[in-house]
Coordinates of C-alpha atoms and ligand atoms in Angstrom, one line a residue:
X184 CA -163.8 -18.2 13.4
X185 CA -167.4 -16.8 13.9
X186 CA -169.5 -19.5 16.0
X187 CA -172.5 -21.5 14.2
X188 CA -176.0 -21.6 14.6
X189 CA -177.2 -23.6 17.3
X190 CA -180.1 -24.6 15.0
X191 CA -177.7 -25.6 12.4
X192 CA -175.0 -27.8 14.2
X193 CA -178.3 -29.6 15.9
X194 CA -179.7 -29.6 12.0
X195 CA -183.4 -28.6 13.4
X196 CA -185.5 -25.9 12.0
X197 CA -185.7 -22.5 14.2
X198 CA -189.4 -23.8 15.4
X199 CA -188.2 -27.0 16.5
X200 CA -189.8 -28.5 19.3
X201 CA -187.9 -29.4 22.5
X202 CA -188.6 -32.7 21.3
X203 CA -187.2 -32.3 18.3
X204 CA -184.2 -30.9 20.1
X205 CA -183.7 -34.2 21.9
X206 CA -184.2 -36.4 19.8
X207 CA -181.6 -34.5 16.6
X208 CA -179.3 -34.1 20.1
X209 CA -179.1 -38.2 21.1
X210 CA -178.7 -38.9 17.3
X211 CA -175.6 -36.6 17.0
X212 CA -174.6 -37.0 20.5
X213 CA -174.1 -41.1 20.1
X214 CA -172.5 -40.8 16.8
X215 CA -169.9 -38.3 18.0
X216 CA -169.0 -39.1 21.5
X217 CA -165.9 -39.3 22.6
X218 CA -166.0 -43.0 24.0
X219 CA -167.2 -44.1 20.4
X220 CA -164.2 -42.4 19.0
X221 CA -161.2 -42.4 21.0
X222 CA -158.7 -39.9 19.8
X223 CA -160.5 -38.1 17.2
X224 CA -160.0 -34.5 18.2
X225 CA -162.7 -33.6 15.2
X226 CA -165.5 -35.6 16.7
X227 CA -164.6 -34.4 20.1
X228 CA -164.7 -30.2 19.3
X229 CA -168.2 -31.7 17.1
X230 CA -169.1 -33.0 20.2
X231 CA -168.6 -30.1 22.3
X232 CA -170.5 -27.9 20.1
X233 CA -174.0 -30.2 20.1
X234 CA -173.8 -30.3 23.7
X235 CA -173.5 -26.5 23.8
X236 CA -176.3 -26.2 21.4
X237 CA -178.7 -28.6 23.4
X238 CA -177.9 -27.4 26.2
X239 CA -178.8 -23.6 25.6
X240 CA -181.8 -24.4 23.1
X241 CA -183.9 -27.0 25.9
X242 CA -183.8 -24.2 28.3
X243 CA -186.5 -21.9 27.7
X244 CA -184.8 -18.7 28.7
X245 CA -181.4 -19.3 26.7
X246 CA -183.7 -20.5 24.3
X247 CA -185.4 -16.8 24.1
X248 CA -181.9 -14.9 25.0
X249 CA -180.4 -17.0 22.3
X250 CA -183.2 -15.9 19.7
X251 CA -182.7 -12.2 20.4
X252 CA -179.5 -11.5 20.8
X253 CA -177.3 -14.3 19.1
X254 CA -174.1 -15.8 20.7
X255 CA -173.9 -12.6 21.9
X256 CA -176.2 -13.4 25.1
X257 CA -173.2 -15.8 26.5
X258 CA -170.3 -13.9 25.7
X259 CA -168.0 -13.3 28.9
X260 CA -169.1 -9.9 30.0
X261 CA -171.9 -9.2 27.4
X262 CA -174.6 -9.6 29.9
X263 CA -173.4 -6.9 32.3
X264 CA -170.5 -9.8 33.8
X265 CA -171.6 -11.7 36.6
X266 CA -173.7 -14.5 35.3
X267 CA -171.9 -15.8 32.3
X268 CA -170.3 -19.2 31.2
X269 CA -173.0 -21.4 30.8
X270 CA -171.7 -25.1 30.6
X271 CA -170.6 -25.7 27.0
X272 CA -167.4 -25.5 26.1
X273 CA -164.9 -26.9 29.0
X274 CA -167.7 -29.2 30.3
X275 CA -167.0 -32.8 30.9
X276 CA -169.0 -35.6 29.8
X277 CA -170.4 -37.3 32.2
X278 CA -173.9 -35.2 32.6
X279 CA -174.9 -36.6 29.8
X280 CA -175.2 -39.7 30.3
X281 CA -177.8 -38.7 33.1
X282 CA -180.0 -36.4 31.3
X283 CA -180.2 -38.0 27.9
X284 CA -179.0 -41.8 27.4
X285 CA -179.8 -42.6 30.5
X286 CA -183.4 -43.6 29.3
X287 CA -181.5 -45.5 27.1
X288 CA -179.0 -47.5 28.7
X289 CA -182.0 -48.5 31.1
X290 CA -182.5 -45.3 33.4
X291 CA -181.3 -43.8 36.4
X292 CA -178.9 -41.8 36.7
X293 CA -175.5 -42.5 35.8
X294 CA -172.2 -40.1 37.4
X295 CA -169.1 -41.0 36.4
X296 CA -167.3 -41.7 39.9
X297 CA -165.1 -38.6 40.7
X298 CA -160.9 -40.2 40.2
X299 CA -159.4 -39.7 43.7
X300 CA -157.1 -36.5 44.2
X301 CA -153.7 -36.1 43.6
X302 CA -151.7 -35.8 46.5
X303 CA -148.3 -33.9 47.2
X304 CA -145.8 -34.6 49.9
X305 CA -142.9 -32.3 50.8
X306 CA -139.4 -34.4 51.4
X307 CA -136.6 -32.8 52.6
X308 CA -133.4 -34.6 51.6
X309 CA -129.8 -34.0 52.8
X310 CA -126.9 -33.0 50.1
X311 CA -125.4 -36.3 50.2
X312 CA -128.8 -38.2 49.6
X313 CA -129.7 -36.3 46.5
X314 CA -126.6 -36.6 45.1
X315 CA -126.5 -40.6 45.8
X316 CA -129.9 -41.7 45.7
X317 CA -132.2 -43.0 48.5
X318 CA -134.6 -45.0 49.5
X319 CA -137.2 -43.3 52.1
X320 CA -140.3 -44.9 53.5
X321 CA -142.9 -42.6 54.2
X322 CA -146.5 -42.6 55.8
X323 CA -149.1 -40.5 53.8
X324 CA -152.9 -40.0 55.1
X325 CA -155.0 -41.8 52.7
X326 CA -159.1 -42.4 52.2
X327 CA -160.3 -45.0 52.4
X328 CA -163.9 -47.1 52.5
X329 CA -165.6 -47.1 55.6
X330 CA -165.6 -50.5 56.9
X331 CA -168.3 -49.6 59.8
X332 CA -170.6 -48.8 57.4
X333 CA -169.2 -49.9 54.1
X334 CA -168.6 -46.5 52.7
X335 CA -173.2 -45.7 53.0
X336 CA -171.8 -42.7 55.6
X337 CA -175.4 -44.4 57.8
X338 CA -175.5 -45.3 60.9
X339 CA -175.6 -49.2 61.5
X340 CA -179.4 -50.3 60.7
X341 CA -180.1 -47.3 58.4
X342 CA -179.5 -45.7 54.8
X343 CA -179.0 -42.3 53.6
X344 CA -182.6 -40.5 52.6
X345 CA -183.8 -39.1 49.8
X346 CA -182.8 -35.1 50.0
X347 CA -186.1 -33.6 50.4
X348 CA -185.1 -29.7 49.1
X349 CA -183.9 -31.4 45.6
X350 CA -185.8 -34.7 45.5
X351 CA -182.6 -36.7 45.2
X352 CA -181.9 -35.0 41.6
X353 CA -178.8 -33.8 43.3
X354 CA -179.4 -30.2 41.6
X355 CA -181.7 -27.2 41.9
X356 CA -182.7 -24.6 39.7
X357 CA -181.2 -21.2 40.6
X358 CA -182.8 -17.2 39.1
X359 CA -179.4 -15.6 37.9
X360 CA -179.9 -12.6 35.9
X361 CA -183.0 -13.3 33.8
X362 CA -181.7 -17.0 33.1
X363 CA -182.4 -19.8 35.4
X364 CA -179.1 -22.2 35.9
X365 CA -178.3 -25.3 37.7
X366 CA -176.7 -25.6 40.3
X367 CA -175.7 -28.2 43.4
X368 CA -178.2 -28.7 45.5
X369 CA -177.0 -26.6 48.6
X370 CA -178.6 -29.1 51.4
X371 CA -177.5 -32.6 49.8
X372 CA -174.1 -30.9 47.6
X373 CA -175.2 -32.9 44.5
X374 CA -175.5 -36.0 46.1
X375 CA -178.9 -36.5 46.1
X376 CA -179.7 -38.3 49.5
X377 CA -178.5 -37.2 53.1
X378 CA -177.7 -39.0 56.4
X379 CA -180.1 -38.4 59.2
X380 CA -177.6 -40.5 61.1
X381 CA -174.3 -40.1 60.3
X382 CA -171.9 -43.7 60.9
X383 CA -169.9 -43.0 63.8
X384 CA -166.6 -44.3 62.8
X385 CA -166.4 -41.9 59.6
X386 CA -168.8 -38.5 60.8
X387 CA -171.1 -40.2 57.5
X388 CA -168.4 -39.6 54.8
X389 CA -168.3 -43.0 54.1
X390 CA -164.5 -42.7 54.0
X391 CA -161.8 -42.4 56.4
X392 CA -158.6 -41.4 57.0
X393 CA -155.6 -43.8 57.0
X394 CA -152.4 -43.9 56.7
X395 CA -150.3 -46.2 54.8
X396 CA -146.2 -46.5 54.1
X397 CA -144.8 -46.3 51.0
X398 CA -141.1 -47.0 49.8
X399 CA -139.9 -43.9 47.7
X400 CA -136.9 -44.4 45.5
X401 CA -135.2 -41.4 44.6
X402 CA -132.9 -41.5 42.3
X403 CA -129.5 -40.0 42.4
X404 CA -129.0 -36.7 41.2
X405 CA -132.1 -35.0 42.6
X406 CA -132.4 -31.6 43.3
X407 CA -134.5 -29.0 45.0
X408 CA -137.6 -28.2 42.9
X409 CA -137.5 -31.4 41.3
X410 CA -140.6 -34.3 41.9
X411 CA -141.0 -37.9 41.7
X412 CA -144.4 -39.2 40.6
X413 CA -145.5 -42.2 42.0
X414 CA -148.6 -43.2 39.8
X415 CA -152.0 -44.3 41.6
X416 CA -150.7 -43.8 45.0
X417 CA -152.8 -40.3 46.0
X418 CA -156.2 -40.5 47.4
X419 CA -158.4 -43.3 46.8
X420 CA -160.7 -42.3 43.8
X421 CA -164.6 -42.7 44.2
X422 CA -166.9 -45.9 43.5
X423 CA -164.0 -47.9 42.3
X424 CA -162.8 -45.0 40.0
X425 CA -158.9 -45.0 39.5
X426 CA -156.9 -43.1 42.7
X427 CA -154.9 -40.1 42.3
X428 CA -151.4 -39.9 41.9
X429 CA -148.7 -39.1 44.7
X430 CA -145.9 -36.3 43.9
X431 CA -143.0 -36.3 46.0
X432 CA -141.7 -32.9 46.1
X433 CA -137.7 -32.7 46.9
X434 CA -136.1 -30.2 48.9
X435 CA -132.4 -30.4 49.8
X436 CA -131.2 -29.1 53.0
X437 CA -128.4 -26.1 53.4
X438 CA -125.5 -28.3 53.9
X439 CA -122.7 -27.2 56.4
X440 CA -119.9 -26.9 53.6
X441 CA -120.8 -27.4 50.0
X442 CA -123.3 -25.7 48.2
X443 CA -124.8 -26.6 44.8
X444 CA -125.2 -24.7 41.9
X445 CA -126.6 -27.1 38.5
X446 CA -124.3 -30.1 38.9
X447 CA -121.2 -28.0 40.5
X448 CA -120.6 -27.6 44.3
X449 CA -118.9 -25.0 46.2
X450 CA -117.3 -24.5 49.2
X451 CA -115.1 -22.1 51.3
X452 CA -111.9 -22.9 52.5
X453 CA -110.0 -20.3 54.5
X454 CA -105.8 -20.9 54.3
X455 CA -103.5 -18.8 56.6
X456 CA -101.3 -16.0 54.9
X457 CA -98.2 -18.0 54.9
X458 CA -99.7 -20.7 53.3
X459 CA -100.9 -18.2 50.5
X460 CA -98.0 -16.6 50.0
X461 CA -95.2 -19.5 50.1
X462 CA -97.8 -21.8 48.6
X463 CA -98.4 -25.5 49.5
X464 CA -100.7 -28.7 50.3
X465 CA -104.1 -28.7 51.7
X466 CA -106.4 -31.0 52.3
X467 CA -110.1 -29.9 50.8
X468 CA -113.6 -32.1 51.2
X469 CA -115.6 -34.1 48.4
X470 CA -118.4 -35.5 49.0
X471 CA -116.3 -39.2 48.3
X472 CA -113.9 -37.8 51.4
X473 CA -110.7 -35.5 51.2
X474 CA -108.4 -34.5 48.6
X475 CA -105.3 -32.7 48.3
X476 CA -105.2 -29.7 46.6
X477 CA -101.7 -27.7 45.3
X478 CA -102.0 -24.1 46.3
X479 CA -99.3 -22.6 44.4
X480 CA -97.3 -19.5 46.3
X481 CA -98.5 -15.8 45.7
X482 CA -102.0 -17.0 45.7
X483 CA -104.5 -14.6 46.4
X484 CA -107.4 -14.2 48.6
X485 CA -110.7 -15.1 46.9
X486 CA -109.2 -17.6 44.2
X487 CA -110.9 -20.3 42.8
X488 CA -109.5 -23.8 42.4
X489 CA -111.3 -26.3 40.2
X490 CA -111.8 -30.2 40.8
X491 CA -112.8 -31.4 37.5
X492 CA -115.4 -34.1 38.1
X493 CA -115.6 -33.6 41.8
X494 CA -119.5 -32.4 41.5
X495 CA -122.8 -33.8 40.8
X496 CA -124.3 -35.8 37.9
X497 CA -127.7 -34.5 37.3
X498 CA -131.1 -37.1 38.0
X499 CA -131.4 -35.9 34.0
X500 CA -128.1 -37.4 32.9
X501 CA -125.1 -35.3 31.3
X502 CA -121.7 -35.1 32.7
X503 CA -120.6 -34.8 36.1
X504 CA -119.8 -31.3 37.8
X505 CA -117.1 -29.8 39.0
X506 CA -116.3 -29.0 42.6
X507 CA -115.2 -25.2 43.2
X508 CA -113.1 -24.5 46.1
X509 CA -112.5 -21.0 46.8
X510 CA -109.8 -19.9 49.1
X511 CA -110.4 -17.5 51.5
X512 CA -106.8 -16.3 53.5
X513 CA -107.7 -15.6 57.0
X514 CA -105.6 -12.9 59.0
X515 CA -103.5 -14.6 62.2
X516 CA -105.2 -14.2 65.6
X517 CA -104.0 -14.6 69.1
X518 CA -100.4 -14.1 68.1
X519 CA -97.7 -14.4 70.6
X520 CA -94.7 -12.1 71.3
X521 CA -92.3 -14.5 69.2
X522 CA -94.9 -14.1 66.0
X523 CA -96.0 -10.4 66.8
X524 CA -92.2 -9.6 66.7
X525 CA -91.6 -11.8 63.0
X526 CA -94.6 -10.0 61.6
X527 CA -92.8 -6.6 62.7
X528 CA -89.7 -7.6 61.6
X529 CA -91.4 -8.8 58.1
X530 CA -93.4 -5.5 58.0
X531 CA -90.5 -3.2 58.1
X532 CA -89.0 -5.5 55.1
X533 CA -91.9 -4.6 52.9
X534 CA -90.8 -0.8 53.2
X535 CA -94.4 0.3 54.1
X536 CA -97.6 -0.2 53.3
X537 CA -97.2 0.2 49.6
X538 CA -94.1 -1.7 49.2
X539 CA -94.3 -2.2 45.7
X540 CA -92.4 -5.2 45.1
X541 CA -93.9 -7.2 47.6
X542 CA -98.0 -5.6 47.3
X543 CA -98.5 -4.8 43.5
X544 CA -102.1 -4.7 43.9
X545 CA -102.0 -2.1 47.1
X546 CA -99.6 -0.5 44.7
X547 CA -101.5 -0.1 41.9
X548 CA -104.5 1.0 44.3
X549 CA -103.0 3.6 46.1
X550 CA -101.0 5.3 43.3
X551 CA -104.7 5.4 41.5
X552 CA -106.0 7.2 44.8
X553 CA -102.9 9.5 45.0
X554 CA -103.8 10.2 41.4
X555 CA -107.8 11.2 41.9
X556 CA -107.0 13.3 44.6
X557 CA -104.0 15.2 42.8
X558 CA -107.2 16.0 40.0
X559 CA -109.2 17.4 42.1
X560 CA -106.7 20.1 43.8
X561 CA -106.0 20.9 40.1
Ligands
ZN801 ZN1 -168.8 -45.1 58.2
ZN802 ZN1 -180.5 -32.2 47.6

């Protein structure tokens, strides 16, 4: 969609004063803003677009790049990249306030108060709690209001002064290119006024750090990756503007048996070869204690038995997992004369090593190797 005319979306002739300007820009500008029409995305973009307009057609050089070369003079790039992006688009709307309705609402100039940061704070959880559920307290730094000097950042006795580089406008006109732009005024930062004598209980922030405790309810099912939001509990906001918000960020611990994949857990459990072949009853862990588990005979190494329901139900709901054990069969170590002779004894029973009734897979396995070498002598 090609852009309008700045001149047309203000709805001033090309000559237009910058009086004219303002005064077509406050009409527009107070029957589309935002806070006189919550939710209307129309009047919002409409919005946008006057305060683009204004803002490039009061500024003498936009005003004259504008003129010559179109919407062309702020396109990303188009002026040799470096100084593009003037303001418009993705601005917010607090600036205006200050430079047009401030005269009038009754003057000065209004911010809106910065909302306090969001804050983040890594929890490491074991298995068993984010499968359950926990409570946790925990202490997170915080800001908060200076009670030396009341959040001023001036020493007892004084105030902050007037910045003397901007004149307390909090900004300063800076050459970029061939257009002049605002920017922060690099002695004050924007605020306007600095502290010759910074309070010494905050270093003349006007906030400091404390820490408070909070009780953190996690709910069962959690897993790594997954974070809990705790609304207004992050940083203190600015002037009364609303705080931040806390995220809890969960991360569960490598667990000595059992390890989770979605809602099932897995674990290891080695069985001796006597066990495997004759079969049997072992005992295998869940998280709610031990169970028995059948291992039937002739059971290989490596096989997986399933505990239906055994797992974890997810913090998003669904069924519950399963629990996978996997058998592992462990070779006999530190055998005695009495065992070493059995095994011999057992061995020679087998008829070698590719006794075929008693190894079909070794059978298999070697006759397949006996086979690729026999095609290659060919
Ligand atoms: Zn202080
Ligand atoms: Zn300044």
């Amino acid at each position: 969609m090609a852009k309008q005319d700045y001149y047309e979306i203000l709805g001033v002739a090309k000559s237009a004063d910058e009086k004219e300007i303002k005064k077509a820009y406050k009409r527009l500008a107070m029957k589309f803003h935002p806070d006189r029409n919550p939710g209307d995305k129309d009047a919002e973009n409409k919005f946008k677009e006057i305060k683009e307009a204004y803002e490039i057609l009061t500024d003498a050089q936009k005003r004259a790049a504008y003129d010559q070369y179109g919407h062309a003079a702020f396109e990303q790039g188009g002026m040799g990249g470096g100084g593009a992006g003037f303001g418009g688009g993705g601005a917010d709307f607090s600036d205006i306030f200050g430079d047009v309705f401030g005269d009038i609402f009754g003057g000065g100039r209004r911010q809106r108060a910065a909302r306090g940061a969001d804050l983040r704070y890594n929890m490491e959880l074991t298995l068993e709690e984010a499968v359950r559920g926990v409570t946790k307290e925990i202490r997170i730094p915080t800001l908060q209001e200076c009670d030396v000097c009341h959040g001023s950042g001036a020493k007892a006795g004084t105030k902050p002064q007037t910045c003397s580089t901007c004149h307390g406008a909090g900004q300063v006109q800076m050459r970029q290119g061939f257009f002049s732009v605002q920017q922060a005024c690099p002695t004050c930062h924007g605020r306007g006024t600095v502290i010759k004598d910074p309070c010494n209980a905050c270093h003349g922030h006007g906030r400091v750090e404390r820490s408070k405790t909070l009780s953190v309810k996690i709910p069962a099912g959690v897993d790594t990756g997954d974070r809990i939001r705790l609304t207004g509990e992050g940083e203190a906001g600015e002037q009364g503007a609303p705080a931040g918000d806390l995220y809890v960020q969960v991360t569960v611990k490598k667990h000595p048996i059992f390890e989770r994949e979605d809602n099932n857990l897995y674990c290891e459990v080695p069985i001796n070869f006597a066990m495997a072949a004759l079969g049997g009853e072992i005992e295998v862990p869940t998280l709610d204690g031990r169970v028995k588990l059948k291992v039937p005979a002739e059971t290989q190494t490596s096989k997986l038995f399933r505990m239906r329901g055994k797992g974890v139900k997810s913090v998003r709901g669904g069924s519950v997992g399963d629990l996978l054990c996997r058998v592992v069969v462990e070779t006999p170590v530190g055998l005695n004369e009495r065992q070493k002779a059995l095994l011999q004894e057992l061995r020679e029973s087998f008829g070698g090593p590719t006794g075929e009734n008693n190894s079909p897979r070794s059978k298999t396995f070697f006759d397949g190797v006996k086979k690729f070498f026999d095609d290659l002598t060919r």
